[in-house]
mmCIF file of C-alpha atoms in Angstrom:
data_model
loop_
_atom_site.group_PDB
_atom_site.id
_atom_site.type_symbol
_atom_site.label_atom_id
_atom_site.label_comp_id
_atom_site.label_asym_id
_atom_site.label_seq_id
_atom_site.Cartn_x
_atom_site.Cartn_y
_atom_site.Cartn_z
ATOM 1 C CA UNK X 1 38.261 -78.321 107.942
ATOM 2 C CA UNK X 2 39.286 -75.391 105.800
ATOM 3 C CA UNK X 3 41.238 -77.565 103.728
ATOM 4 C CA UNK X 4 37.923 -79.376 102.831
ATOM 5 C CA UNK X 5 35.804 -76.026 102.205
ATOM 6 C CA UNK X 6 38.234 -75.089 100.004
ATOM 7 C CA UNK X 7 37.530 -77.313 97.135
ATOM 8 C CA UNK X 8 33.727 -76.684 98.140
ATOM 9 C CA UNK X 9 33.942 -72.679 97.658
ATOM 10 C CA UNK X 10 35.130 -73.749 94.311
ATOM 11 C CA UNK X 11 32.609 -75.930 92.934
ATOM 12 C CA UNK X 12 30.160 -73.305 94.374
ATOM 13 C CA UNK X 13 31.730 -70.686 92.358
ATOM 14 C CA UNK X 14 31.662 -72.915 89.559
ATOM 15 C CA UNK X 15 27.988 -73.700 89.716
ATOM 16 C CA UNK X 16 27.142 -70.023 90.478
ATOM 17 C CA UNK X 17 29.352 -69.130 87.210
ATOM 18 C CA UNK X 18 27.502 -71.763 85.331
ATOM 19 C CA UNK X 19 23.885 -70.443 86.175
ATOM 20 C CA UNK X 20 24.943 -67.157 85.447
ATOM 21 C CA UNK X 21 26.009 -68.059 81.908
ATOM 22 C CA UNK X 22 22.717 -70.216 81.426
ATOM 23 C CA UNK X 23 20.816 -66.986 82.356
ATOM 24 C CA UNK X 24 23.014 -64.841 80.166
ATOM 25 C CA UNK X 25 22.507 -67.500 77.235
ATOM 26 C CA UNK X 26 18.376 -67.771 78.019
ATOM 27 C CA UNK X 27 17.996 -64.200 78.058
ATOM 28 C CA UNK X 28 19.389 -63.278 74.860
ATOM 29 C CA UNK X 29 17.791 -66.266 73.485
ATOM 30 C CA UNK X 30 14.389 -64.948 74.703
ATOM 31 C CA UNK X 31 14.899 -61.433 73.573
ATOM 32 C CA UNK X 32 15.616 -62.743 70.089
ATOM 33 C CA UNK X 33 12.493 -64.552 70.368
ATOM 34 C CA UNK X 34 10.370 -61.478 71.043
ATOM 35 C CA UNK X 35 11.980 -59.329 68.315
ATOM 36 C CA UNK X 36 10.721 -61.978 65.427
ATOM 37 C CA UNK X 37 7.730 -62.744 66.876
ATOM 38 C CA UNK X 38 5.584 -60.128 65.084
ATOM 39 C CA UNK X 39 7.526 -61.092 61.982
ATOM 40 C CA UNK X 40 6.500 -65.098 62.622
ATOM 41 C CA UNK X 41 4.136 -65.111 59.244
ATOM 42 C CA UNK X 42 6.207 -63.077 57.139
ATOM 43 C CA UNK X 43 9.013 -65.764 58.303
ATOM 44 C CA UNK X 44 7.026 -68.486 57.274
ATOM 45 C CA UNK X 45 5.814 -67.221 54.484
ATOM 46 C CA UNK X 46 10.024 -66.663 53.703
ATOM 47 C CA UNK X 47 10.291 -70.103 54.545
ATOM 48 C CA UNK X 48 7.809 -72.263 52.270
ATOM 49 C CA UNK X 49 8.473 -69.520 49.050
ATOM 50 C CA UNK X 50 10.805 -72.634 47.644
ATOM 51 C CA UNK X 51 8.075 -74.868 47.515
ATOM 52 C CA UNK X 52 4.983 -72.337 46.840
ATOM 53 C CA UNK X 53 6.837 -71.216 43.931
ATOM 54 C CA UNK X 54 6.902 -74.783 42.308
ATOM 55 C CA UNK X 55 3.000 -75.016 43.211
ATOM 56 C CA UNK X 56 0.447 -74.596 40.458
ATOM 57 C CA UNK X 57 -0.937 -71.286 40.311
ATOM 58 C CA UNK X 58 -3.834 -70.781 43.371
ATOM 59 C CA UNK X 59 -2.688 -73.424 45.123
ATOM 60 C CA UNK X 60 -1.094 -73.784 48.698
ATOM 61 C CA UNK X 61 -0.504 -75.266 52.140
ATOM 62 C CA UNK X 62 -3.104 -76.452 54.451
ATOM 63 C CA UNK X 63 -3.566 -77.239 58.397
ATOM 64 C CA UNK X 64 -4.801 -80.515 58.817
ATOM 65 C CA UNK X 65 -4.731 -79.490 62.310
ATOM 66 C CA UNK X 66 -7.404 -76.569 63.385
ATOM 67 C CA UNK X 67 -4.466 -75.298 65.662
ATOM 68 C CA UNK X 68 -1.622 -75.920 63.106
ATOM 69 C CA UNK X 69 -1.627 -72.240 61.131
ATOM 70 C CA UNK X 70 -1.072 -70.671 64.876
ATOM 71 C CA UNK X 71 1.602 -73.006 65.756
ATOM 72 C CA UNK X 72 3.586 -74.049 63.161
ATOM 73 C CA UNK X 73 5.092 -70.330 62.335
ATOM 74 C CA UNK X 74 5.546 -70.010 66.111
ATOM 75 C CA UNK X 75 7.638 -73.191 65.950
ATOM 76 C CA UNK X 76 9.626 -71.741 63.623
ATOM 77 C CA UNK X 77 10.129 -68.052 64.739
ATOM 78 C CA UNK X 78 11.937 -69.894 68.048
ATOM 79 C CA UNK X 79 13.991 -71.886 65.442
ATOM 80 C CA UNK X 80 14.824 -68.860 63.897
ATOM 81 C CA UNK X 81 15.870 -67.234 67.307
ATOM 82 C CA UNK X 82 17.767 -70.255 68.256
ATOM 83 C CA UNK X 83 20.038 -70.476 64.687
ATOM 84 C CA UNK X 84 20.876 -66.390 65.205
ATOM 85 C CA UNK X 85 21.263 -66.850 69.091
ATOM 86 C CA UNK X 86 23.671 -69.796 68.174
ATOM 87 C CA UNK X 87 26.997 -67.502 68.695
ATOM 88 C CA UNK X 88 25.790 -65.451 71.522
ATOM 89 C CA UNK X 89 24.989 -69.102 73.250
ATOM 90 C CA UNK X 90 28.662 -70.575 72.434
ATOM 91 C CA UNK X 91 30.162 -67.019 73.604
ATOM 92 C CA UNK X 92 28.403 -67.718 77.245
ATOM 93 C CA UNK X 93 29.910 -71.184 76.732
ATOM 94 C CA UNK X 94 33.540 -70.490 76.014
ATOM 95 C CA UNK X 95 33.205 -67.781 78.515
ATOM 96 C CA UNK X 96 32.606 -70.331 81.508
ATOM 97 C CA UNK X 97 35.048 -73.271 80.053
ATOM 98 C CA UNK X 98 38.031 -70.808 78.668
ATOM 99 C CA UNK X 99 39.631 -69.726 82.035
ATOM 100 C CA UNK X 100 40.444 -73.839 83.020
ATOM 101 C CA UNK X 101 42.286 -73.958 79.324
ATOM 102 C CA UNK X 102 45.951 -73.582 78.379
ATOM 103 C CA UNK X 103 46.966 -71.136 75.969
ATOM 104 C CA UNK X 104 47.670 -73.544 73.457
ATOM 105 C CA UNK X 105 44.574 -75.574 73.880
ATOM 106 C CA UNK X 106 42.582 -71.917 73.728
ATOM 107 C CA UNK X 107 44.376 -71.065 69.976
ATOM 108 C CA UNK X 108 42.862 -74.187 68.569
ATOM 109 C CA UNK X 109 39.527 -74.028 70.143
ATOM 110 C CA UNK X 110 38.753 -70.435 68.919
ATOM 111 C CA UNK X 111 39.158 -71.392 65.234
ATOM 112 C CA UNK X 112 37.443 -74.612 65.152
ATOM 113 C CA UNK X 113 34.391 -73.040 67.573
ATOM 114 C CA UNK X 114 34.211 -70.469 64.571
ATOM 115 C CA UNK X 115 34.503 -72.790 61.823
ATOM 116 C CA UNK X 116 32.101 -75.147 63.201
ATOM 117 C CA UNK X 117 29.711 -72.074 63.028
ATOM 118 C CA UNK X 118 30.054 -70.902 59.836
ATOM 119 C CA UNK X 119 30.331 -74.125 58.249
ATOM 120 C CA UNK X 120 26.517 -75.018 59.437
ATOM 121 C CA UNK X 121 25.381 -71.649 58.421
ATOM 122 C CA UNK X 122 26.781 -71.907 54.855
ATOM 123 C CA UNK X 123 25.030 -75.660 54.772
ATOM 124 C CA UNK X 124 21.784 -74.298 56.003
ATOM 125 C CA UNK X 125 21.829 -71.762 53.348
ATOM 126 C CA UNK X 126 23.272 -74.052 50.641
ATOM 127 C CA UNK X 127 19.731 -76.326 51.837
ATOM 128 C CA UNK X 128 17.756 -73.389 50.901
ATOM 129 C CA UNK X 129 18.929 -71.786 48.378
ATOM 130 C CA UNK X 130 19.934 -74.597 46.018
ATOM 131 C CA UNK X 131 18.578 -77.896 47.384
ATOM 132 C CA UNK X 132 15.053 -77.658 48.324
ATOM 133 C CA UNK X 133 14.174 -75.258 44.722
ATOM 134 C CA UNK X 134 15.882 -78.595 43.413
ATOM 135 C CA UNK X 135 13.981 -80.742 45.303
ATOM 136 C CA UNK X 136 10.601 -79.265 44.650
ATOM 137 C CA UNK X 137 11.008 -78.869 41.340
ATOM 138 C CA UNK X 138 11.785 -82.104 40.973
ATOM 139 C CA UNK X 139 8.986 -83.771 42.897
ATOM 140 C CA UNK X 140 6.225 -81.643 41.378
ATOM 141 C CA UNK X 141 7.687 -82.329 37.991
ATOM 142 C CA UNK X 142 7.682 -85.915 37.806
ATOM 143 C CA UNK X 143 3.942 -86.847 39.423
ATOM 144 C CA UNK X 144 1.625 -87.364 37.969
ATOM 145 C CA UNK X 145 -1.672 -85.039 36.645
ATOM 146 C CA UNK X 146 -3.692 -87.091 38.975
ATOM 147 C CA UNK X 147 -2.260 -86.331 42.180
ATOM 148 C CA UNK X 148 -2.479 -82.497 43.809
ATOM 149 C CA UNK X 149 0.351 -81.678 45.953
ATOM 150 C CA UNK X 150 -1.554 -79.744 49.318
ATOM 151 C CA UNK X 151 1.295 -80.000 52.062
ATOM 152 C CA UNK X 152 0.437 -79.941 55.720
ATOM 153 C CA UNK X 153 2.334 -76.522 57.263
ATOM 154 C CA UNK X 154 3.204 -78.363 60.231
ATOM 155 C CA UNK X 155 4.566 -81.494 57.834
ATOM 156 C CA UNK X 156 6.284 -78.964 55.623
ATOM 157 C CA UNK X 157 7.910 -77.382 58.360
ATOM 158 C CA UNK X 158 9.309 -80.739 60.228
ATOM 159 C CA UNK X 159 10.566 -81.256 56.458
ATOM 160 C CA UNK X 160 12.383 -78.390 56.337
ATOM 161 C CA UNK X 161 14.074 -78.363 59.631
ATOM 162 C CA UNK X 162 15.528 -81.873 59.265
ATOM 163 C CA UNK X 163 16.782 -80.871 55.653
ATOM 164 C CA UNK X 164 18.593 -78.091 57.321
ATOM 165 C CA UNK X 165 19.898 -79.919 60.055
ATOM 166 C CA UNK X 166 21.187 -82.440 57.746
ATOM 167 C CA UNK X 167 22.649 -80.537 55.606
ATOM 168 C CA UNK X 168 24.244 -77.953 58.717
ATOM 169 C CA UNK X 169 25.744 -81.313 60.900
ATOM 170 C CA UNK X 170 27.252 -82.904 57.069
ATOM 171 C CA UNK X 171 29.084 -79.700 56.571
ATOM 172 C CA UNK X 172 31.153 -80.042 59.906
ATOM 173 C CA UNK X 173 32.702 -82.947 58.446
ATOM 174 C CA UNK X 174 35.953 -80.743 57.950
ATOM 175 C CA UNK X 175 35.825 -79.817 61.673
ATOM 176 C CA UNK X 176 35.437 -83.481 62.713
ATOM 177 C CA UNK X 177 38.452 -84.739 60.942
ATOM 178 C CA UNK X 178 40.567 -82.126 61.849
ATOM 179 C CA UNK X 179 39.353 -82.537 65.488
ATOM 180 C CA UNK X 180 40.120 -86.515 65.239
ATOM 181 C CA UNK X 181 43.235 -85.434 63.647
ATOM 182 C CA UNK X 182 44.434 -83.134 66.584
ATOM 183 C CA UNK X 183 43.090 -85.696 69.409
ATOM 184 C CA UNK X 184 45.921 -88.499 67.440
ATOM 185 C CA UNK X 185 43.539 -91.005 66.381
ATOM 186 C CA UNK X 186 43.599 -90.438 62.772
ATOM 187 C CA UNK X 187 46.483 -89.253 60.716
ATOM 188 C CA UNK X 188 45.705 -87.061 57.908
ATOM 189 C CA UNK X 189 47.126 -90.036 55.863
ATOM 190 C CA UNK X 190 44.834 -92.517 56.719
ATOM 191 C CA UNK X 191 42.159 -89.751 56.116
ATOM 192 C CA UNK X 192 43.451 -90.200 52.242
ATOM 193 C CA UNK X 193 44.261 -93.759 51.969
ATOM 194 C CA UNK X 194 40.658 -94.240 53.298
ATOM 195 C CA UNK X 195 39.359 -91.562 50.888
ATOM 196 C CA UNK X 196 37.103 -94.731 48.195
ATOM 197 C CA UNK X 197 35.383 -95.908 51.680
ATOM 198 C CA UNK X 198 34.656 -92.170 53.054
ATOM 199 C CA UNK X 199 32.956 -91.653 49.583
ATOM 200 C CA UNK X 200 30.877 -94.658 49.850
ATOM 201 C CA UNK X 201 30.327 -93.921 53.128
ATOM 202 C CA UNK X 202 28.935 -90.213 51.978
ATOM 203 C CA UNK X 203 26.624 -91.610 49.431
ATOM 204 C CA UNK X 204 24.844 -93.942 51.676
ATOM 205 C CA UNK X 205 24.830 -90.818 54.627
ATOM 206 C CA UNK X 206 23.106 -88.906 51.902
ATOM 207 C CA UNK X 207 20.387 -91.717 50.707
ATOM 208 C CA UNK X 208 19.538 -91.823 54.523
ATOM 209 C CA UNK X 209 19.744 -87.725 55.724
ATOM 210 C CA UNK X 210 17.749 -86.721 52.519
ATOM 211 C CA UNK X 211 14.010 -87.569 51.113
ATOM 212 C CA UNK X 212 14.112 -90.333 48.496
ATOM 213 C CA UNK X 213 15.414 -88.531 45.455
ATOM 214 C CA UNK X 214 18.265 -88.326 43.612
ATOM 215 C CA UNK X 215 18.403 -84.765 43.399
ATOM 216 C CA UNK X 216 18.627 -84.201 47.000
ATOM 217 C CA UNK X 217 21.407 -86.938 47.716
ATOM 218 C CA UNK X 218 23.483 -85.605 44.860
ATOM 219 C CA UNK X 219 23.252 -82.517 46.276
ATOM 220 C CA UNK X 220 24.187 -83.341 49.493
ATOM 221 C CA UNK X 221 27.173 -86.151 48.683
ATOM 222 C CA UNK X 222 29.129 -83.953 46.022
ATOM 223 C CA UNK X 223 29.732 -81.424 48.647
ATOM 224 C CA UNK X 224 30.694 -83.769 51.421
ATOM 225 C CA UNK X 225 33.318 -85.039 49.522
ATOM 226 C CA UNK X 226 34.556 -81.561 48.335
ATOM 227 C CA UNK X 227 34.355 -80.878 51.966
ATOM 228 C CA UNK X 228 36.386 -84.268 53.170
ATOM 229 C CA UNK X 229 39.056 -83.199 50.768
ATOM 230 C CA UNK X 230 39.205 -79.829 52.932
ATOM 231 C CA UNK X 231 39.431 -82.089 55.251
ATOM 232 C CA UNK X 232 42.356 -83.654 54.782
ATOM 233 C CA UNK X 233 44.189 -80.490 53.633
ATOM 234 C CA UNK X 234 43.080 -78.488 56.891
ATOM 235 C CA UNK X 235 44.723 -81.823 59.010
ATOM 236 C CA UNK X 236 47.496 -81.688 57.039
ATOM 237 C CA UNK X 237 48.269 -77.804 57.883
ATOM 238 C CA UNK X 238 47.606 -78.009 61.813
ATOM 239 C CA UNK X 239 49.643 -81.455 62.181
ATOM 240 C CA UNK X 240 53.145 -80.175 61.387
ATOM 241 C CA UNK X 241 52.084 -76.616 63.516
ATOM 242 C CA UNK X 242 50.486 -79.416 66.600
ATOM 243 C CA UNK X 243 53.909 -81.285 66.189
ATOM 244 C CA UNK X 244 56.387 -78.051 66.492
ATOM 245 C CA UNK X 245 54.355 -76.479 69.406
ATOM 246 C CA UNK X 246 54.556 -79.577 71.031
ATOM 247 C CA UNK X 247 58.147 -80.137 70.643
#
């Protein structure tokens, strides 16, 4: 009897463990929240300034939807929370899953939980700060007279997000390989003899992540392949160090 309460007590602790973490994770998440939420305009406002400042003078965004002006800046604000509650989150994460992980295995996941991190920051802020300017100045360029440009907030918004989501998943690519790389089903070699189809490969990712323009998939392709490059380098560093801690 006690020897099958045994493993019993331990998934209990396990689950108990678990919801404490999800609490921990919720809570921080929701105290975030509250500390933008009387900055949710000014956000916003933050926000569309790339494509306001491309607008004709006197012009800007509508609400097709009566509710939309409340909600779409409150949509964002938890966003917001969410992309700066990101590390606290993974910390409650790696907190629960670290203790049943070698040593070894705990060394590599540190540095690639970090990098992955990072790496999708500096993509969401290359997305904002370079492409959509480009983007926008590119689209209100090249119409024509006849047409006004009056985006939808909530449209605008949903824009946005998915540019910065593309652009914050494509910059894990280095993380990716070097994670394939570690797990032994891809050599860093075949990462470079494979090099002309990853490029193709990049360039028809980008015509399908970003809005019909060249601007935008230039933008987003170039870097990817900068960033497979790292790739392969970063693969080729841990192999060797993978191979001698293993031996």
């Amino acid at each position: 009897m006690s020897d099958q309460q045994a493993p019993e007590s331990g998934l209990v602790e396990h689950l108990i463990e678990l919801r404490a973490r999800l609490m921990r994770g919720l809570i921080g998440l929701g105290v975030i929240l509250l500390g933008l939420m009387p900055f949710s305009r000014q956000i916003y406002t933050w926000l569309a300034e790339p494509l306001i400042s491309q607008l004709p003078n006197g012009q800007s965004m509508i609400a097709t939807n009566p509710a939309g002006a409340f909600f779409a800046p409150l949509k964002l604000t938890f966003f917001v929370a969410l992309f700066i509650a990101v590390p606290w989150l993974l910390f409650q994460l790696w907190s629960f899953v670290a203790p049943g992980l070698y040593a070894r295995e705990k060394r590599l996941a540190v540095p690639l939980l970090v990098s992955s991190v990072l790496l999708f920051y500096i993509g969401c802020a290359f997305a904002y700060f370079l492409v959509l300017p480009a983007v926008f100045h590119f689209l209100t360029t090249f119409r024509p007279e006849v047409i006004a440009i009056t985006p939808d907030a909530n449209a605008y918004l949903d824009f946005v997000l998915a540019i910065f989501f593309a652009f914050g998943s494509s910059f894990e690519l280095p993380v990716a390989m070097v994670i394939l790389t570690l797990l032994g089903w891809i050599t860093p070699e075949q990462f470079k003899e494979g090099r002309g189809y990853a490029i193709v490969g990049i360039f028809v990712l980008a015509a399908v992540l970003t809005p019909p323009d060249v601007v935008s998939q230039l933008m987003l392709a170039i870097p990817m392949c900068l960033l497979y490059e790292l790739g392969i380098h970063a693969a080729r560093w841990l192999v060797p160090k993978n191979k001698a801690e293993t031996a």
